[in-house]
Amino acid sequence: MTDNLNSQYDCASAGEDLHQLQEQLNALHNEQGAATSKEQSDLINRLENQIQFIKNKCDIRP
C-alpha cells in the first residue's frame, strides 16, 4: 500500500490510498488532544508527506 511510496507509484490506487491516509491522519488529530508525543508528531508528518506525494505525483488538485 502506502508504506513504500516511490516514483513508480500507481496513480490508479490514489483515490483509495488518499482516503485511507486522510482517515488515519484525522484519527490522529482527534486523539492527540493538547499534547503530542514525538511518535505521534512523526506519524502525522509522515502521513502528511505521503498525502502530498500522491497528490503531486498524480496531479491531484483540491
mmCIF file of N, CA, C and O in Angstrom, residues 2-34:
data_model
loop_
_atom_site.group_PDB
_atom_site.id
_atom_site.type_symbol
_atom_site.label_atom_id
_atom_site.label_comp_id
_atom_site.label_asym_id
_atom_site.label_seq_id
_atom_site.Cartn_x
_atom_site.Cartn_y
_atom_site.Cartn_z
ATOM 1 N N THR A 2 0.764 2.086 1.002
ATOM 2 C CA THR A 2 1.458 3.373 1.004
ATOM 3 C C THR A 2 2.722 3.377 1.857
ATOM 4 O O THR A 2 3.293 4.428 2.076
ATOM 5 N N ASP A 3 3.154 2.215 2.310
ATOM 6 C CA ASP A 3 4.372 2.174 3.109
ATOM 7 C C ASP A 3 5.617 2.419 2.274
ATOM 8 O O ASP A 3 6.621 2.880 2.768
ATOM 9 N N ASN A 4 5.549 2.074 0.998
ATOM 10 C CA ASN A 4 6.694 2.190 0.120
ATOM 11 C C ASN A 4 6.389 3.064 -1.088
ATOM 12 O O ASN A 4 6.363 2.579 -2.206
ATOM 13 N N LEU A 5 6.165 4.322 -0.876
ATOM 14 C CA LEU A 5 5.879 5.227 -1.988
ATOM 15 C C LEU A 5 7.181 5.560 -2.702
ATOM 16 O O LEU A 5 8.181 5.866 -2.076
ATOM 17 N N ASN A 6 7.147 5.484 -4.032
ATOM 18 C CA ASN A 6 8.316 5.854 -4.813
ATOM 19 C C ASN A 6 7.864 6.357 -6.174
ATOM 20 O O ASN A 6 6.674 6.482 -6.440
ATOM 21 N N SER A 7 8.810 6.622 -7.045
ATOM 22 C CA SER A 7 8.485 7.211 -8.346
ATOM 23 C C SER A 7 7.645 6.291 -9.218
ATOM 24 O O SER A 7 7.058 6.740 -10.192
ATOM 25 N N GLN A 8 7.544 5.021 -8.879
ATOM 26 C CA GLN A 8 6.748 4.079 -9.669
ATOM 27 C C GLN A 8 5.356 3.869 -9.083
ATOM 28 O O GLN A 8 4.665 2.918 -9.444
ATOM 29 N N TYR A 9 4.935 4.759 -8.220
ATOM 30 C CA TYR A 9 3.611 4.663 -7.603
ATOM 31 C C TYR A 9 2.527 4.641 -8.676
ATOM 32 O O TYR A 9 2.564 5.420 -9.630
ATOM 33 N N ASP A 10 1.548 3.751 -8.525
ATOM 34 C CA ASP A 10 0.449 3.612 -9.480
ATOM 35 C C ASP A 10 -0.700 4.525 -9.074
ATOM 36 O O ASP A 10 -1.369 4.291 -8.068
ATOM 37 N N CYS A 11 -0.928 5.559 -9.863
ATOM 38 C CA CYS A 11 -1.959 6.541 -9.546
ATOM 39 C C CYS A 11 -3.373 5.965 -9.594
ATOM 40 O O CYS A 11 -4.305 6.599 -9.104
ATOM 41 N N ALA A 12 -3.539 4.777 -10.135
ATOM 42 C CA ALA A 12 -4.855 4.135 -10.143
ATOM 43 C C ALA A 12 -5.322 3.847 -8.719
ATOM 44 O O ALA A 12 -6.519 3.731 -8.460
ATOM 45 N N SER A 13 -4.388 3.768 -7.781
ATOM 46 C CA SER A 13 -4.710 3.500 -6.377
ATOM 47 C C SER A 13 -4.870 4.771 -5.558
ATOM 48 O O SER A 13 -5.148 4.709 -4.361
ATOM 49 N N ALA A 14 -4.682 5.916 -6.173
ATOM 50 C CA ALA A 14 -4.632 7.185 -5.444
ATOM 51 C C ALA A 14 -5.905 7.476 -4.666
ATOM 52 O O ALA A 14 -5.836 7.912 -3.509
ATOM 53 N N GLY A 15 -7.059 7.269 -5.262
ATOM 54 C CA GLY A 15 -8.309 7.577 -4.571
ATOM 55 C C GLY A 15 -8.454 6.825 -3.263
ATOM 56 O O GLY A 15 -8.735 7.420 -2.216
ATOM 57 N N GLU A 16 -8.238 5.534 -3.306
ATOM 58 C CA GLU A 16 -8.364 4.698 -2.104
ATOM 59 C C GLU A 16 -7.251 5.010 -1.108
ATOM 60 O O GLU A 16 -7.493 5.132 0.093
ATOM 61 N N ASP A 17 -6.016 5.149 -1.605
ATOM 62 C CA ASP A 17 -4.894 5.431 -0.713
ATOM 63 C C ASP A 17 -5.061 6.775 -0.009
ATOM 64 O O ASP A 17 -4.835 6.881 1.204
ATOM 65 N N LEU A 18 -5.460 7.811 -0.756
ATOM 66 C CA LEU A 18 -5.665 9.121 -0.136
ATOM 67 C C LEU A 18 -6.759 9.076 0.921
ATOM 68 O O LEU A 18 -6.624 9.687 1.990
ATOM 69 N N HIS A 19 -7.817 8.351 0.637
ATOM 70 C CA HIS A 19 -8.915 8.227 1.595
ATOM 71 C C HIS A 19 -8.412 7.571 2.889
ATOM 72 O O HIS A 19 -8.687 8.072 3.992
ATOM 73 N N GLN A 20 -7.676 6.488 2.773
ATOM 74 C CA GLN A 20 -7.167 5.792 3.951
ATOM 75 C C GLN A 20 -6.177 6.645 4.731
ATOM 76 O O GLN A 20 -6.230 6.705 5.966
ATOM 77 N N LEU A 21 -5.273 7.310 4.014
ATOM 78 C CA LEU A 21 -4.297 8.169 4.684
ATOM 79 C C LEU A 21 -4.979 9.321 5.407
ATOM 80 O O LEU A 21 -4.613 9.667 6.538
ATOM 81 N N GLN A 22 -5.982 9.921 4.779
ATOM 82 C CA GLN A 22 -6.698 11.037 5.396
ATOM 83 C C GLN A 22 -7.456 10.580 6.639
ATOM 84 O O GLN A 22 -7.486 11.294 7.649
ATOM 85 N N GLU A 23 -8.047 9.385 6.588
ATOM 86 C CA GLU A 23 -8.743 8.852 7.764
ATOM 87 C C GLU A 23 -7.767 8.631 8.915
ATOM 88 O O GLU A 23 -8.069 8.949 10.064
ATOM 89 N N GLN A 24 -6.592 8.081 8.609
ATOM 90 C CA GLN A 24 -5.577 7.868 9.651
ATOM 91 C C GLN A 24 -5.128 9.202 10.244
ATOM 92 O O GLN A 24 -4.984 9.332 11.469
ATOM 93 N N LEU A 25 -4.916 10.178 9.383
ATOM 94 C CA LEU A 25 -4.485 11.498 9.836
ATOM 95 C C LEU A 25 -5.554 12.155 10.715
ATOM 96 O O LEU A 25 -5.245 12.702 11.780
ATOM 97 N N ASN A 26 -6.799 12.094 10.289
ATOM 98 C CA ASN A 26 -7.892 12.662 11.078
ATOM 99 C C ASN A 26 -8.007 11.983 12.434
ATOM 100 O O ASN A 26 -8.236 12.646 13.452
ATOM 101 N N ALA A 27 -7.853 10.663 12.475
ATOM 102 C CA ALA A 27 -7.923 9.936 13.738
ATOM 103 C C ALA A 27 -6.809 10.391 14.679
ATOM 104 O O ALA A 27 -7.037 10.572 15.878
ATOM 105 N N LEU A 28 -5.616 10.582 14.151
ATOM 106 C CA LEU A 28 -4.503 11.052 14.981
ATOM 107 C C LEU A 28 -4.754 12.457 15.507
ATOM 108 O O LEU A 28 -4.482 12.747 16.673
ATOM 109 N N HIS A 29 -5.255 13.325 14.658
ATOM 110 C CA HIS A 29 -5.550 14.692 15.100
ATOM 111 C C HIS A 29 -6.633 14.682 16.178
ATOM 112 O O HIS A 29 -6.562 15.468 17.125
ATOM 113 N N ASN A 30 -7.616 13.815 16.060
ATOM 114 C CA ASN A 30 -8.704 13.754 17.036
ATOM 115 C C ASN A 30 -8.258 13.191 18.372
ATOM 116 O O ASN A 30 -8.749 13.608 19.408
ATOM 117 N N GLU A 31 -7.332 12.251 18.369
ATOM 118 C CA GLU A 31 -6.931 11.613 19.619
ATOM 119 C C GLU A 31 -5.777 12.313 20.311
ATOM 120 O O GLU A 31 -5.538 12.097 21.483
ATOM 121 N N GLN A 32 -5.067 13.192 19.604
ATOM 122 C CA GLN A 32 -3.895 13.799 20.206
ATOM 123 C C GLN A 32 -4.225 14.818 21.289
ATOM 124 O O GLN A 32 -3.469 14.993 22.214
ATOM 125 N N GLY A 33 -5.360 15.485 21.196
ATOM 126 C CA GLY A 33 -5.727 16.460 22.216
ATOM 127 C C GLY A 33 -4.703 17.575 22.309
ATOM 128 O O GLY A 33 -4.184 18.043 21.308
ATOM 129 N N ALA A 34 -4.393 17.985 23.511
ATOM 130 C CA ALA A 34 -3.478 19.100 23.708
ATOM 131 C C ALA A 34 -2.016 18.688 23.574
ATOM 132 O O ALA A 34 -1.189 19.475 23.139
#
